[in-house]
C-alpha positions as semicolon CSV with decimal commas, in nm:
position;residue;x (nm);y (nm);z (nm)
1;M;0,000;0,000;0,000
2;T;0,103;0,356;0,024
3;T;0,329;0,522;0,276
4;G;0,412;0,835;0,082
5;L;0,500;0,976;-0,252
6;L;0,802;1,091;-0,442
7;A;0,933;1,433;-0,361
8;Q;0,741;1,681;-0,571
9;G;0,885;1,949;-0,783
10;G;1,237;2,058;-0,852
11;A;1,382;1,710;-0,880
12;S;1,676;1,684;-1,113
13;Q;1,673;1,441;-1,403
14;L;1,809;1,094;-1,332
15;G;1,925;0,856;-1,603
16;N;1,822;0,860;-1,970
17;P;1,468;0,999;-2,007
18;Y;1,423;0,845;-2,352
19;L;1,508;0,499;-2,221
20;N;1,284;0,548;-1,917
21;I;0,980;0,648;-2,119
22;G;1,054;0,396;-2,396
23;I;1,036;0,098;-2,160
24;F;0,718;0,235;-2,009
25;L;0,554;0,282;-2,350
26;A;0,647;-0,076;-2,441
27;F;0,459;-0,196;-2,133
28;V;0,155;0,014;-2,226
29;V;0,144;-0,118;-2,583
30;V;0,177;-0,482;-2,475
31;T;-0,086;-0,456;-2,203
32;L;-0,331;-0,268;-2,425
33;F;-0,301;-0,548;-2,682
34;I;-0,364;-0,809;-2,412
35;V;-0,664;-0,613;-2,280
36;Y;-0,809;-0,601;-2,633
37;R;-0,764;-0,976;-2,684
38;V;-0,907;-1,098;-2,354
39;S;-1,193;-0,852;-2,310
40;R;-1,391;-0,861;-2,633
41;S;-1,666;-1,058;-2,458
42;A;-1,717;-0,814;-2,168
43;T;-2,079;-0,731;-2,252
44;T;-2,277;-0,854;-1,951
45;A;-2,257;-0,716;-1,597
46;S;-2,097;-1,040;-1,475
47;D;-1,829;-1,016;-1,746
48;Y;-1,758;-0,648;-1,689
49;Y;-1,761;-0,644;-1,307
50;A;-1,631;-0,990;-1,218
51;A;-1,479;-1,134;-1,538
52;G;-1,750;-1,399;-1,532
53;S;-1,591;-1,542;-1,212
54;S;-1,354;-1,723;-1,446
55;F;-1,012;-1,673;-1,281
56;T;-0,843;-1,941;-1,074
57;G;-0,730;-1,884;-0,717
58;P;-0,361;-1,850;-0,806
59;Q;-0,437;-1,610;-1,093
60;N;-0,658;-1,397;-0,871
61;G;-0,403;-1,410;-0,590
62;V;-0,139;-1,261;-0,818
63;A;-0,390;-0,996;-0,931
64;I;-0,479;-0,914;-0,570
65;S;-0,113;-0,865;-0,488
66;G;-0,094;-0,636;-0,791
67;D;-0,385;-0,433;-0,656
68;Y;-0,232;-0,419;-0,310
69;L;0,130;-0,341;-0,399
70;S;0,107;0,012;-0,533
71;A;0,400;0,210;-0,666
72;A;0,426;0,399;-0,342
73;S;0,452;0,069;-0,156
74;F;0,758;-0,014;-0,363
75;L;0,901;0,337;-0,341
76;G;0,767;0,452;-0,005
77;I;0,845;0,154;0,216
78;A;1,194;0,114;0,074
79;G;1,254;0,484;0,134
80;A;1,115;0,470;0,487
81;I;1,351;0,183;0,569
82;A;1,647;0,365;0,412
83;V;1,589;0,676;0,622
84;N;1,427;0,543;0,941
85;G;1,540;0,181;0,951
86;Y;1,333;-0,046;1,173
87;D;1,041;0,199;1,196
88;G;1,004;0,191;0,819
89;F;0,988;-0,189;0,816
90;L;0,693;-0,172;1,056
91;Y;0,483;-0,061;0,759
92;S;0,564;-0,386;0,581
93;I;0,470;-0,588;0,888
94;G;0,140;-0,407;0,927
95;F;0,043;-0,445;0,563
96;L;0,121;-0,817;0,566
97;V;-0,057;-0,894;0,893
98;A;-0,361;-0,716;0,754
99;W;-0,414;-1,003;0,512
100;L;-0,479;-1,242;0,799
101;T;-0,785;-1,030;0,879
102;A;-0,902;-1,057;0,520
103;L;-0,838;-1,433;0,508
104;L;-0,998;-1,524;0,839
105;L;-1,294;-1,286;0,845
106;V;-1,414;-1,180;0,502
107;A;-1,268;-1,352;0,194
108;E;-1,470;-1,672;0,177
109;L;-1,784;-1,534;0,341
110;L;-1,792;-1,230;0,116
111;R;-1,755;-1,445;-0,194
112;N;-2,051;-1,662;-0,088
113;V;-2,292;-1,380;-0,003
114;G;-2,222;-1,105;-0,256
115;R;-2,222;-1,085;-0,630
116;F;-2,030;-0,778;-0,754
117;T;-1,990;-0,509;-0,486
118;L;-1,975;-0,444;-0,113
119;G;-2,332;-0,316;-0,137
120;D;-2,453;-0,664;-0,236
121;V;-2,339;-0,804;0,099
122;L;-2,470;-0,519;0,313
123;A;-2,808;-0,514;0,137
124;F;-2,863;-0,891;0,157
125;R;-3,088;-0,861;0,463
126;M;-3,124;-0,481;0,491
127;K;-3,339;-0,228;0,311
128;Q;-3,190;-0,207;-0,036
129;R;-3,195;0,158;-0,128
130;P;-3,050;0,334;0,182
131;V;-2,783;0,070;0,250
132;R;-2,668;0,045;-0,112
133;A;-2,649;0,424;-0,136
134;A;-2,439;0,437;0,183
135;A;-2,208;0,159;0,059
136;A;-2,164;0,341;-0,272
137;V;-2,077;0,668;-0,097
138;S;-1,817;0,495;0,120
139;T;-1,669;0,308;-0,178
140;L;-1,641;0,625;-0,386
141;V;-1,477;0,821;-0,102
142;V;-1,216;0,550;-0,037
143;S;-1,144;0,504;-0,407
144;F;-1,128;0,877;-0,477
145;F;-0,862;0,954;-0,217
146;Y;-0,664;0,648;-0,319
147;L;-0,682;0,766;-0,680
148;L;-0,559;1,114;-0,589
149;A;-0,248;0,974;-0,426
150;Q;-0,166;0,747;-0,721
151;M;-0,221;1,018;-0,982
152;A;-0,014;1,272;-0,791
153;G;0,253;1,003;-0,748
154;A;0,284;0,988;-1,125
155;G;0,378;1,356;-1,123
156;G;0,647;1,306;-0,861
157;L;0,796;1,008;-1,041
158;I;0,813;1,187;-1,375
159;S;0,986;1,479;-1,204
160;L;1,273;1,253;-1,102
161;L;1,298;1,045;-1,419
162;L;1,236;1,297;-1,696
163;G;1,352;1,616;-1,529
164;I;1,012;1,784;-1,568
165;P;0,971;2,020;-1,274
166;N;0,645;2,096;-1,098
167;T;0,567;2,468;-1,089
168;P;0,374;2,553;-0,772
169;G;0,049;2,736;-0,845
170;T;0,052;2,628;-1,209
171;I;-0,207;2,379;-1,332
172;F;-0,091;2,332;-1,691
173;D;0,272;2,225;-1,662
174;G;0,471;1,920;-1,769
175;Q;0,375;1,704;-1,474
176;S;0,006;1,789;-1,523
177;I;0,027;1,660;-1,880
178;V;0,185;1,337;-1,755
179;I;-0,092;1,291;-1,497
180;A;-0,352;1,346;-1,770
181;L;-0,184;1,086;-1,993
182;V;-0,178;0,832;-1,709
183;G;-0,548;0,898;-1,655
184;L;-0,620;0,852;-2,026
185;V;-0,447;0,514;-2,046
186;M;-0,621;0,404;-1,726
187;I;-0,961;0,495;-1,873
188;V;-0,886;0,291;-2,185
189;Y;-0,802;-0,013;-1,970
190;V;-1,131;0,013;-1,783
191;L;-1,357;0,105;-2,077
192;Y;-1,248;-0,180;-2,299
193;G;-1,105;-0,430;-2,055
194;G;-1,352;-0,439;-1,771
195;M;-1,251;-0,660;-1,481
196;R;-1,100;-0,930;-1,704
197;G;-0,865;-0,690;-1,881
198;T;-0,781;-0,506;-1,559
199;T;-0,704;-0,837;-1,387
200;W;-0,456;-0,940;-1,657
201;V;-0,287;-0,599;-1,631
202;Q;-0,257;-0,656;-1,255
203;I;-0,110;-1,003;-1,308
204;I;0,152;-0,872;-1,551
205;K;0,233;-0,575;-1,333
206;A;0,265;-0,785;-1,014
207;T;0,495;-1,030;-1,191
208;L;0,718;-0,749;-1,317
209;L;0,722;-0,577;-0,978
210;V;0,825;-0,890;-0,788
211;I;1,088;-0,983;-1,048
212;G;1,230;-0,628;-1,046
213;A;1,246;-0,621;-0,666
214;A;1,403;-0,970;-0,663
215;V;1,676;-0,865;-0,907
216;M;1,764;-0,562;-0,695
217;T;1,758;-0,772;-0,377
218;V;1,991;-1,040;-0,512
219;W;2,219;-0,772;-0,660
220;V;2,248;-0,588;-0,328
221;L;2,303;-0,905;-0,125
222;G;2,565;-1,021;-0,377
223;L;2,768;-0,707;-0,313
224;Y;2,790;-0,807;0,054
225;G;2,857;-1,176;0,004
226;F;2,492;-1,263;0,065
227;N;2,552;-1,171;0,428
228;L;2,256;-0,977;0,563
229;S;2,446;-0,875;0,875
230;A;2,719;-0,716;0,663
231;L;2,456;-0,522;0,469
232;L;2,283;-0,398;0,787
233;G;2,618;-0,293;0,930
234;A;2,715;-0,101;0,617
235;A;2,375;0,073;0,608
236;N;2,402;0,172;0,971
237;D;2,758;0,302;0,927
238;G;2,653;0,526;0,639
239;S;2,351;0,675;0,814
240;P;2,345;0,968;1,058
241;T;2,090;0,776;1,269
242;N;2,100;0,425;1,409
243;L;1,893;0,231;1,155
244;L;1,895;-0,084;1,367
245;N;1,711;0,074;1,659
246;A;1,341;0,142;1,691
247;G;1,207;0,491;1,749
248;N;1,366;0,695;1,469
249;Q;1,025;0,788;1,330
250;Y;0,791;0,685;1,610
251;G;0,845;0,669;1,982
252;K;1,008;1,004;2,047
253;T;0,694;1,140;2,216
254;I;0,378;0,993;2,367
255;T;0,175;1,146;2,085
256;S;0,390;0,986;1,817
257;R;0,356;0,646;1,985
258;I;-0,021;0,676;1,997
259;D;-0,016;0,800;1,637
260;F;0,170;0,489;1,528
261;L;-0,075;0,268;1,715
262;S;-0,360;0,449;1,540
263;L;-0,196;0,405;1,200
264;A;-0,131;0,036;1,267
265;V;-0,495;-0,025;1,363
266;A;-0,615;0,152;1,046
267;L;-0,376;-0,043;0,821
268;V;-0,446;-0,385;0,970
269;L;-0,825;-0,343;0,972
270;G;-0,857;-0,123;0,666
271;T;-0,730;-0,382;0,421
272;A;-1,031;-0,607;0,486
273;G;-1,257;-0,313;0,403
274;L;-1,087;-0,181;0,088
275;P;-1,356;-0,204;-0,183
276;H;-1,117;-0,266;-0,474
277;V;-0,962;-0,560;-0,287
278;L;-1,298;-0,701;-0,175
279;M;-1,431;-0,687;-0,530
280;R;-1,158;-0,926;-0,644
281;F;-1,313;-1,211;-0,446
282;Y;-1,597;-1,220;-0,701
283;T;-1,367;-1,299;-0,995
284;V;-1,323;-1,663;-0,885
285;P;-1,584;-1,939;-0,925
286;T;-1,594;-2,077;-0,569
287;A;-1,529;-1,981;-0,209
288;K;-1,243;-2,231;-0,204
289;E;-1,076;-2,041;-0,487
290;A;-1,131;-1,714;-0,297
291;R;-0,945;-1,862;-0,003
292;R;-0,667;-1,982;-0,234
293;S;-0,650;-1,629;-0,376
294;V;-0,573;-1,482;-0,035
295;N;-0,318;-1,757;0,039
296;W;-0,133;-1,676;-0,284
297;A;-0,157;-1,303;-0,218
298;I;-0,013;-1,341;0,134
299;W;0,290;-1,532;0,005
300;I;0,359;-1,291;-0,281
301;I;0,310;-0,979;-0,067
302;G;0,516;-1,125;0,219
303;I;0,807;-1,212;-0,010
304;F;0,789;-0,869;-0,172
305;Y;0,807;-0,691;0,163
306;L;1,114;-0,895;0,255
307;F;1,266;-0,765;-0,068
308;T;1,189;-0,407;0,040
309;L;1,386;-0,467;0,359
310;V;1,700;-0,543;0,157
311;I;1,630;-0,265;-0,094
312;G;1,579;-0,010;0,183
313;Y;1,892;-0,096;0,375
314;G;2,077;-0,134;0,044
315;A;1,986;0,223;-0,047
316;A;2,114;0,343;0,291
317;A;2,443;0,159;0,235
318;I;2,505;0,226;-0,136
319;V;2,338;0,556;-0,234
320;P;2,561;0,855;-0,148
321;A;2,443;1,017;0,173
322;N;2,403;1,360;0,013
323;L;2,149;1,223;-0,240
324;L;1,901;1,070;0,005
325;S;1,727;1,240;0,295
326;S;1,387;1,265;0,459
327;K;1,290;1,524;0,196
328;N;1,320;1,278;-0,093
329;V;1,265;0,958;0,104
330;N;1,071;0,788;-0,178
331;D;1,355;0,831;-0,429
332;A;1,548;0,553;-0,253
333;A;1,460;0,264;-0,487
334;P;1,523;0,455;-0,816
335;L;1,847;0,597;-0,677
336;L;1,960;0,249;-0,573
337;A;1,870;0,111;-0,916
338;F;2,080;0,383;-1,078
339;E;2,376;0,309;-0,852
340;L;2,351;-0,065;-0,923
341;G;2,277;-0,089;-1,293
342;G;2,297;0,261;-1,433
343;T;2,041;0,396;-1,679
344;V;1,920;0,052;-1,796
345;L;1,817;-0,079;-1,453
346;L;1,676;0,262;-1,363
347;G;1,470;0,257;-1,682
348;V;1,330;-0,086;-1,598
349;V;1,252;0,010;-1,239
350;S;1,088;0,336;-1,343
351;A;0,877;0,154;-1,603
352;I;0,764;-0,093;-1,337
353;A;0,672;0,197;-1,107
354;F;0,468;0,361;-1,385
355;A;0,304;0,029;-1,468
356;T;0,213;-0,010;-1,103
357;I;0,044;0,330;-1,097
358;L;-0,154;0,246;-1,410
359;A;-0,266;-0,092;-1,280
360;V;-0,372;0,037;-0,939
361;V;-0,572;0,333;-1,074
362;A;-0,742;0,101;-1,325
363;G;-0,851;-0,129;-1,042
364;L;-0,978;0,163;-0,836
365;T;-1,166;0,310;-1,131
366;I;-1,353;-0,007;-1,220
367;T;-1,447;-0,050;-0,852
368;S;-1,589;0,302;-0,840
369;A;-1,774;0,252;-1,170
370;A;-1,920;-0,080;-1,058
371;S;-2,034;0,062;-0,725
372;F;-2,219;0,351;-0,886
373;A;-2,366;0,155;-1,176
374;H;-2,467;-0,155;-0,978
375;D;-2,560;-0,007;-0,640
376;V;-2,688;0,340;-0,726
377;Y;-2,813;0,316;-1,085
378;A;-2,941;-0,042;-1,111
379;S;-3,051;-0,103;-0,751
380;V;-3,156;0,242;-0,626
381;L;-3,262;0,444;-0,930
382;K;-3,398;0,153;-1,135
383;E;-3,512;-0,045;-0,827
384;G;-3,331;-0,358;-0,940
385;K;-3,482;-0,364;-1,287
386;P;-3,241;-0,188;-1,527
387;E;-3,282;-0,221;-1,901
388;P;-3,069;-0,497;-2,060
389;G;-2,717;-0,372;-2,121
390;S;-2,782;-0,033;-1,958
391;E;-2,588;-0,115;-1,639
392;V;-2,263;-0,181;-1,826
393;R;-2,312;0,137;-2,033
394;V;-2,357;0,339;-1,715
395;A;-2,048;0,174;-1,565
396;R;-1,838;0,276;-1,865
397;R;-1,968;0,632;-1,852
398;T;-1,899;0,642;-1,481
399;A;-1,542;0,528;-1,549
400;L;-1,500;0,829;-1,776
401;V;-1,626;1,064;-1,505
402;V;-1,414;0,901;-1,233
403;G;-1,107;0,916;-1,456
404;F;-1,164;1,283;-1,532
405;V;-1,215;1,369;-1,163
406;A;-0,905;1,169;-1,069
407;V;-0,695;1,358;-1,324
408;I;-0,818;1,698;-1,205
409;G;-0,772;1,602;-0,840
410;G;-0,425;1,459;-0,909
411;I;-0,319;1,778;-1,083
412;L;-0,445;1,993;-0,796
413;A;-0,281;1,767;-0,537
414;N;0,049;1,751;-0,726
415;G;0,325;1,925;-0,537
416;Q;0,147;1,890;-0,204
417;N;0,175;1,646;0,081
418;V;-0,076;1,385;-0,033
419;A;0,025;1,107;0,205
420;F;-0,280;1,187;0,415
421;L;-0,504;1,091;0,121
422;V;-0,393;0,729;0,140
423;A;-0,413;0,726;0,519
424;L;-0,765;0,859;0,483
425;A;-0,855;0,583;0,238
426;F;-0,742;0,315;0,483
427;A;-0,902;0,489;0,778
428;V;-1,235;0,527;0,597
429;A;-1,228;0,162;0,489
430;A;-1,157;0,050;0,845
431;S;-1,406;0,293;1,001
432;A;-1,705;0,268;0,767
433;N;-1,679;-0,055;0,568
434;L;-1,531;-0,317;0,798
435;P;-1,754;-0,273;1,108
436;T;-2,067;-0,278;0,892
437;L;-1,943;-0,579;0,698
438;L;-1,856;-0,780;1,010
439;Y;-2,185;-0,697;1,181
440;S;-2,375;-0,798;0,868
441;L;-2,197;-1,133;0,850
442;F;-2,190;-1,228;1,216
443;W;-2,465;-1,044;1,410
444;K;-2,822;-1,156;1,345
445;K;-2,980;-0,854;1,517
446;F;-2,791;-0,604;1,303
447;N;-3,036;-0,398;1,097
448;T;-3,061;-0,116;0,846
449;T;-3,045;0,162;1,105
450;G;-2,731;0,008;1,255
451;A;-2,572;-0,016;0,911
452;L;-2,643;0,349;0,832
453;F;-2,516;0,463;1,173
454;S;-2,196;0,262;1,127
455;I;-2,121;0,361;0,766
456;Y;-2,204;0,731;0,785
457;G;-2,079;0,766;1,143
458;G;-1,745;0,610;1,061
459;L;-1,714;0,806;0,737
460;V;-1,800;1,146;0,882
461;S;-1,597;1,106;1,201
462;C;-1,293;0,991;1,003
463;V;-1,307;1,277;0,753
464;V;-1,370;1,541;1,021
465;L;-1,080;1,421;1,237
466;I;-0,848;1,420;0,935
467;V;-0,952;1,776;0,841
468;F;-0,868;1,897;1,191
469;S;-0,545;1,698;1,221
470;P;-0,181;1,806;1,171
471;V;-0,172;1,656;0,820
472;V;-0,396;1,936;0,693
473;S;-0,270;2,237;0,890
474;G;-0,032;2,347;1,161
475;S;0,305;2,203;1,052
476;S;0,563;2,238;0,777
477;T;0,445;1,913;0,616
478;S;0,074;2,003;0,627
479;I;-0,135;2,066;0,321
480;F;-0,174;2,434;0,410
481;G;0,167;2,470;0,572
482;E;0,258;2,635;0,900
483;G;0,086;2,964;0,816
484;T;-0,257;2,812;0,869
485;D;-0,339;2,625;1,187
486;F;-0,679;2,480;1,273
487;A;-0,547;2,143;1,392
488;L;-0,762;2,051;1,691
489;F;-0,696;1,674;1,677
490;P;-0,336;1,582;1,768
491;L;-0,304;1,255;1,573
492;S;-0,227;1,226;1,202
493;N;-0,439;0,914;1,162
494;P;-0,784;0,897;1,327
495;G;-0,819;0,518;1,321
496;I;-0,781;0,467;1,695
497;V;-1,086;0,691;1,749
498;S;-1,304;0,654;1,440
499;I;-1,288;0,271;1,415
500;P;-1,413;0,196;1,770
501;L;-1,668;0,476;1,727
502;S;-1,803;0,311;1,412
503;F;-1,839;-0,023;1,590
504;L;-2,017;0,152;1,877
505;L;-2,249;0,343;1,645
506;G;-2,341;0,017;1,473
507;V;-2,459;-0,122;1,807
508;V;-2,643;0,197;1,902
509;G;-2,815;0,219;1,564
510;T;-2,919;-0,145;1,580
511;Y;-3,098;-0,099;1,911
512;V;-3,247;0,234;1,801
513;G;-3,401;0,066;1,497
514;A;-3,481;-0,266;1,668
515;N;-3,857;-0,208;1,702
516;K;-3,915;-0,037;1,369
517;G;-4,126;-0,208;1,106
518;T;-4,420;-0,446;1,120
519;A;-4,412;-0,794;1,266
520;A;-4,400;-0,935;0,913
521;E;-4,098;-0,719;0,827
522;Q;-3,917;-0,828;1,143
523;E;-3,993;-1,193;1,066
524;E;-3,858;-1,146;0,713
525;H;-3,542;-0,987;0,855
526;E;-3,485;-1,289;1,080
527;R;-3,540;-1,526;0,788
528;K;-3,289;-1,339;0,570
529;A;-3,037;-1,333;0,857
530;A;-3,061;-1,711;0,888
531;E;-3,031;-1,751;0,509
532;M;-2,727;-1,522;0,504
533;E;-2,558;-1,726;0,774
534;V;-2,609;-2,050;0,583
535;R;-2,500;-1,902;0,252
536;S;-2,191;-1,734;0,395
537;M;-2,073;-2,057;0,558
538;T;-2,162;-2,303;0,281
539;G;-2,201;-2,106;-0,042
540;A;-2,543;-2,263;-0,099
541;G;-2,744;-2,043;-0,335
542;S;-2,451;-1,818;-0,422
543;S;-2,522;-1,579;-0,712
544;N;-2,176;-1,623;-0,864
545;T;-2,121;-1,897;-1,118
546;A;-1,813;-1,962;-1,325
547;V;-1,815;-1,860;-1,688
548;S;-1,545;-1,985;-1,922
549;H;-1,331;-1,751;-2,127
């Protein structure tokens, strides 16, 4: 996932820009051809949203890892380790442990109950229209902020690799054009590829990312005789801080310790509520394959994060000290690639980073489009009876709108501290989506009022606390800088407050709405709760069926 973005603006050119962009364009051409070949049959809603549930567990596991391992995960975690040592590696641990939550609590059950979106699960035994609308709002908010971070990350990466500076206060500059081009390619993936095409892009991208990280890892270890202790010692000797001790980034104050605990809670619980990850469980034919998907994803993601440990400490040991600091922390991996293999390896690594951005924004866009088209248009506006083919048309039009908004937002966010956008995405997912999802799956008394309290309560509390936190105002790294200060909440991540609050609001709302409705409606609710329990555990009556390519 995302821990930060490349330093924005003013970065000097690194390597050969023609080679960098050439390798990236080759990836785009190859993947566009693959998307065209595999996605010509994406005409029905099942094809477009879930690829006809035709992927195997291993295939989907690789695609999930592609969705999860964003460019900033590759760049940001390696940079955090290079600058802060052990504290940076804590991000890797948190992201990996988060998958145990997804495996144990939601993967198989979600696949059995739902069909395309999170709203399908929440509306199974609730009132359709209000719950689906709430699920769509939450999905769009999470996806939007995630999209902003990825799009703005493209601007920072191009600044380093092509020497195109970002001009503060200017909308139409070189980086803005790059962000727009990334958005355009992403829209093409989603419009023509649907979930099947997007999944194959994720598989290719994940394979390239793991191979690229493996090559750098072996290269770095080879320089130190494949002795990890020697590498750690060299990294520590070349750093002004002790990279082998904890507390370089967190632990200096009580507030920073609580802030880290809050971030850890949001990361570990937020993964199981990320809509673009949850949607991938519908692309496999059975619950068993969904479980296999998560098993494969855990192994791939775990191995990758071990690679980042070597890459991070390798950057601290090999990259000249004057080229890497906390101000350009996310340049660590490209700088290390340049030191190891010159312009060729840098070109390959940069192309992989660009490919990662494209793949992640494509996955987020199709999730947003599916949520609006399936939950809002088909289920709320058309009351579950859309005209044949109209749902897919609306999804494609929504993808255009989402892509346009993401480009505009990415341009406006470029040059700013956008790390809070990703933290907000995880915090919203953990605050609004996960409590409601768990209550729906495991608590028979949970009702529509409880779901609305939990979703909107978690969403609003999370956003409000972020707005009044130090990431928006009151410090040199804030969005508005030190000149503006309305930070009333001391923590940078609100998870430790908003997540328990969402769980509590779900309980309060359930008891507030317990006696609403007629006796017949309450009896129907109990019947649907029992049916949901059976279906979630056994898969009996599941809406998803496999469709061959």
